C-alpha positions as a printed Julia matrix, in Angstrom:
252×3 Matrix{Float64}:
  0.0    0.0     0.0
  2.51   2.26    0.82
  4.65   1.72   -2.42
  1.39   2.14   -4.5
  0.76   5.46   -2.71
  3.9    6.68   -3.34
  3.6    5.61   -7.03
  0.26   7.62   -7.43
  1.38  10.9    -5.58
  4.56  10.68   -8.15
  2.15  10.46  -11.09
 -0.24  12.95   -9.87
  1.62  15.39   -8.5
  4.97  15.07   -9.73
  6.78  14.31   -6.18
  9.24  11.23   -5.86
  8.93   9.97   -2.55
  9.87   6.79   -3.73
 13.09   6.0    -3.17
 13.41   7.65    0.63
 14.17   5.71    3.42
 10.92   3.03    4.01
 11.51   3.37    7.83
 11.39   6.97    7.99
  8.3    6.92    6.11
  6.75   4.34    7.65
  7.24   6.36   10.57
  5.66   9.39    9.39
  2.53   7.8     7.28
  1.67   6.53   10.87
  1.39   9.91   12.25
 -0.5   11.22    8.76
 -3.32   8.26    9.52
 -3.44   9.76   12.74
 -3.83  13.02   11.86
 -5.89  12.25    8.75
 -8.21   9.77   10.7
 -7.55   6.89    8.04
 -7.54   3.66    8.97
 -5.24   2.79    5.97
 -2.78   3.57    3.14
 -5.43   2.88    0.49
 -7.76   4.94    2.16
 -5.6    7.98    2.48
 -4.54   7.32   -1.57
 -7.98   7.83   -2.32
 -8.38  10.79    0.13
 -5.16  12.75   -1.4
 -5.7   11.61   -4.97
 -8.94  13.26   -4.85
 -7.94  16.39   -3.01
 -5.0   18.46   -4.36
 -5.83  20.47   -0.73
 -4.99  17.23    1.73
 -1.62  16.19   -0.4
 -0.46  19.5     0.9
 -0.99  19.43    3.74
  0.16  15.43    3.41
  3.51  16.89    2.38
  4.3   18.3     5.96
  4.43  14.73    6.92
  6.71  13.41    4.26
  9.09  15.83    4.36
 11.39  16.95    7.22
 10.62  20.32    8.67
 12.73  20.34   11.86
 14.92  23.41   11.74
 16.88  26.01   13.78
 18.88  29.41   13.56
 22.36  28.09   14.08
 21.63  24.35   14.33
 24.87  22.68   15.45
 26.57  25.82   16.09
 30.69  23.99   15.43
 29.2   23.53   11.78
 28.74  27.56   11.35
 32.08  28.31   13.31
 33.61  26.26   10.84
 32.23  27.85    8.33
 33.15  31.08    9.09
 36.99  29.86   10.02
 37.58  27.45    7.34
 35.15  28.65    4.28
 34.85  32.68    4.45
 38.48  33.5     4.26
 38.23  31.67    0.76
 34.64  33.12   -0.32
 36.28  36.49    0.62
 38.49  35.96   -2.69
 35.09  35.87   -5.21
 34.24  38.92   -6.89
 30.06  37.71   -6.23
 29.18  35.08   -4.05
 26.62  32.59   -4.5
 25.41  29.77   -1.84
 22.5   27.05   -2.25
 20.86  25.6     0.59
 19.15  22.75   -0.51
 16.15  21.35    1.65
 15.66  24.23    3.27
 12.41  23.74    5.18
 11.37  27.38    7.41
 14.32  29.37    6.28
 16.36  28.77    9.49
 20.22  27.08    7.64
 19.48  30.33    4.68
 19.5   33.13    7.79
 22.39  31.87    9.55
 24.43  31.8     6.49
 23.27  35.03    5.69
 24.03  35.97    9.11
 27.48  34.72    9.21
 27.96  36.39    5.51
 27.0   39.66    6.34
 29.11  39.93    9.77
 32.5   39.22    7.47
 31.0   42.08    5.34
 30.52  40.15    2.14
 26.44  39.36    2.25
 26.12  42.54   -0.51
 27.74  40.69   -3.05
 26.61  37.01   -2.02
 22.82  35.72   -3.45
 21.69  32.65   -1.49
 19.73  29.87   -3.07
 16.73  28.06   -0.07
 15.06  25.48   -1.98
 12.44  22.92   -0.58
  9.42  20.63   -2.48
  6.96  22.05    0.53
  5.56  25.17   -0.88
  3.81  25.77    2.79
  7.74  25.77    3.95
  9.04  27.86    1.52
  6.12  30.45    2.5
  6.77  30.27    5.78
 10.64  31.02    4.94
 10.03  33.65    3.03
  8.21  35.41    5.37
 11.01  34.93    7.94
  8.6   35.32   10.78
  9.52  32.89   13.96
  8.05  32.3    17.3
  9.97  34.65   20.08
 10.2   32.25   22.35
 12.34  30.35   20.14
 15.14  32.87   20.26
 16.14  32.44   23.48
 18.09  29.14   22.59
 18.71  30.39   18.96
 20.95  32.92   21.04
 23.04  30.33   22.67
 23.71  29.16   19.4
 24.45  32.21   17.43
 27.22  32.65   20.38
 28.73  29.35   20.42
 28.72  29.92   16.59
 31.21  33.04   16.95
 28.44  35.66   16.71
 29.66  38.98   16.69
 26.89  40.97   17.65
 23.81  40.15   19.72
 21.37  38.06   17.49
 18.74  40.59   18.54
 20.48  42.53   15.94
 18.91  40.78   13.02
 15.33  40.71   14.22
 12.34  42.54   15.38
 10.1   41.51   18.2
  6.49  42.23   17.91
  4.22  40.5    20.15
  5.13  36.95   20.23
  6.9   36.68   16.8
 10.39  38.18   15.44
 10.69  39.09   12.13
 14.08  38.57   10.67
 15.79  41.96    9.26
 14.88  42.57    5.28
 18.53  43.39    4.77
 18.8   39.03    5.24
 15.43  38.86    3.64
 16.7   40.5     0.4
 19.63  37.93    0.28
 18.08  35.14   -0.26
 16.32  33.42   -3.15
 13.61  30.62   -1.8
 12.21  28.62   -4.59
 10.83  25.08   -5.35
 13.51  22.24   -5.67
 13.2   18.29   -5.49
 16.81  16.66   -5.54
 14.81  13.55   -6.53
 13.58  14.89  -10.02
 15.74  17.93  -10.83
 19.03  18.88  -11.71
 21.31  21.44  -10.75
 20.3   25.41  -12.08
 23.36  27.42  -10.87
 26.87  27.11  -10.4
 27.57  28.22   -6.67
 30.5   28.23   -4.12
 28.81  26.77   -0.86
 26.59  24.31   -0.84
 24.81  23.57    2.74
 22.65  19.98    2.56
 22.42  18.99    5.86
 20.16  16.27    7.38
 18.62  15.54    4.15
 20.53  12.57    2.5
 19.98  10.72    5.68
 16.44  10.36    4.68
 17.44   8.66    1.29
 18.09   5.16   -0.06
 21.73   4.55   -1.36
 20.3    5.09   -4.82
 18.53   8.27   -4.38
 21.44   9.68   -2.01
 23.98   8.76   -5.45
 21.62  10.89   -7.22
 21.22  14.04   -4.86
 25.01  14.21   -4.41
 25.64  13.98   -8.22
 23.24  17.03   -8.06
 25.19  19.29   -5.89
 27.93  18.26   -7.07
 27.48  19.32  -10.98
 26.14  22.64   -8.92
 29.6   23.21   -7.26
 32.6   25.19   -8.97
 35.86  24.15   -8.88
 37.46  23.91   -5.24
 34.05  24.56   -3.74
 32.84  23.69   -0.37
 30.02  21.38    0.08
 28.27  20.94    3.75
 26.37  18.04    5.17
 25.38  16.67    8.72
 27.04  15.24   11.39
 25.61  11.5    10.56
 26.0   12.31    6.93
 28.85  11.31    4.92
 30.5   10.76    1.04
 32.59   7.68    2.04
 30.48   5.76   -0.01
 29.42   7.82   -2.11
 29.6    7.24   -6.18
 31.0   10.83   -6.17
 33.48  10.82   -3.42
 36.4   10.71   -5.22
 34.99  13.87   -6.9
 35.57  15.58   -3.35
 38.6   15.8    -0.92
């Protein structure tokens, strides 16, 4: 059932679920009966085959939308020790952050940019399949209460400011600063089905191959890595790696 439904919802809708990890999504079609109130697969097929409305909002399920403002703060310290001094040396700068959910891995890295004064000349590429996600993003608005332990981060991260800096509180939201806003590019992406579109010098995929078969993983890294100049910098998780990769010899 589950393999047929992810067979329809690629010939409907044009998403490829279908070669993602079968745990992970037998983990989340659980919690999509739940919240759907289906008792099965076949039922829910018939419910989002017939309703362009419910595959959306199906979509939050099967894709990964946990995200933070400096998320594993020794991964943006590195960037900023190991990856800016070289960025520093390109005339125009241009970074892709693929899978990137509510916006949070495209503000830090605008964030970090713009405090080693080279966001004016850098364009950053946020691409997601979740149009509700790339709304949200775009927006940049963010519950305040989150900010608190996006602060901690930012620090640990070499901040050099307060993060305050690059938000406004109103009520219980902060709105990140337009200046970060303008930056960044957010626009639909699927490293299942398409290729690469720009040639950049960062690339920052993290916690997304993890949810892929070997195949599909080949595939996505083959993406970014047509999408990467020469002697550019490509960033992934802490569980992620190339080792066995098809393209890891491509990458030192």
């Amino acid at each position: 059932e589950l393999r047929r439904l992810l067979e329809a919802i690629f010939h409907r809708y044009h998403y490829d679920f279908r070669r993602y990890s079968e745990a992970s999504l037998r983990r989340r079609m659980r919690a999509a009966l739940a919240h759907f109130q289906c008792e099965s697969i076949a039922g829910l097929e018939e419910r989002v085959l017939g309703d362009s409305r419910a595959f959306t909002e199906l979509l939050r399920f099967l894709t990964v939308q946990v995200s933070e403002l400096f998320r594993d703060p020794s991964y943006f310290r590195s960037i900023r020790e190991k990856v800016v001094p070289y960025l520093e040396t390109y005339p125009s700068i241009r970074v892709w952050v693929p899978g990137c959910a509510t916006g949070e891995e495209a503000y830090s890295l605008a964030i970090v940019l713009a405090e080693a004064g080279l966001l004016e000349r850098t364009l950053i590429y946020a691409t997601d399949i979740d149009p509700e996600s790339l709304r949200a993003a775009e927006e940049g608005v963010y519950a305040i209460e989150r900010f608190a332990r996006f602060s901690e981060s930012y620090l640990q991260a070499g901040g050099r400011a307060s993060l305050s800096s690059y938000y406004t509180a109103r009520y219980s939201s902060a709105i990140i600063d337009r200046s970060l806003r303008q930056a960044i590019l957010f626009s639909d992406h699927s490293l299942a089905t398409d290729t690469a579109f720009a040639e950049v010098e960062l690339v920052s995929c993290r916690n997304v191959l993890i949810y892929f078969e070997r195949e599909l993983q080949d595939r996505a890294v083959g993406v970014l890595r047509d999408s990467l100049c020469r002697k550019g910098f490509l960033g992934l998780g802490l569980k992620e790696t190339l080792r066995f990769s098809a393209h890891a010899a491509a990458f030192a």
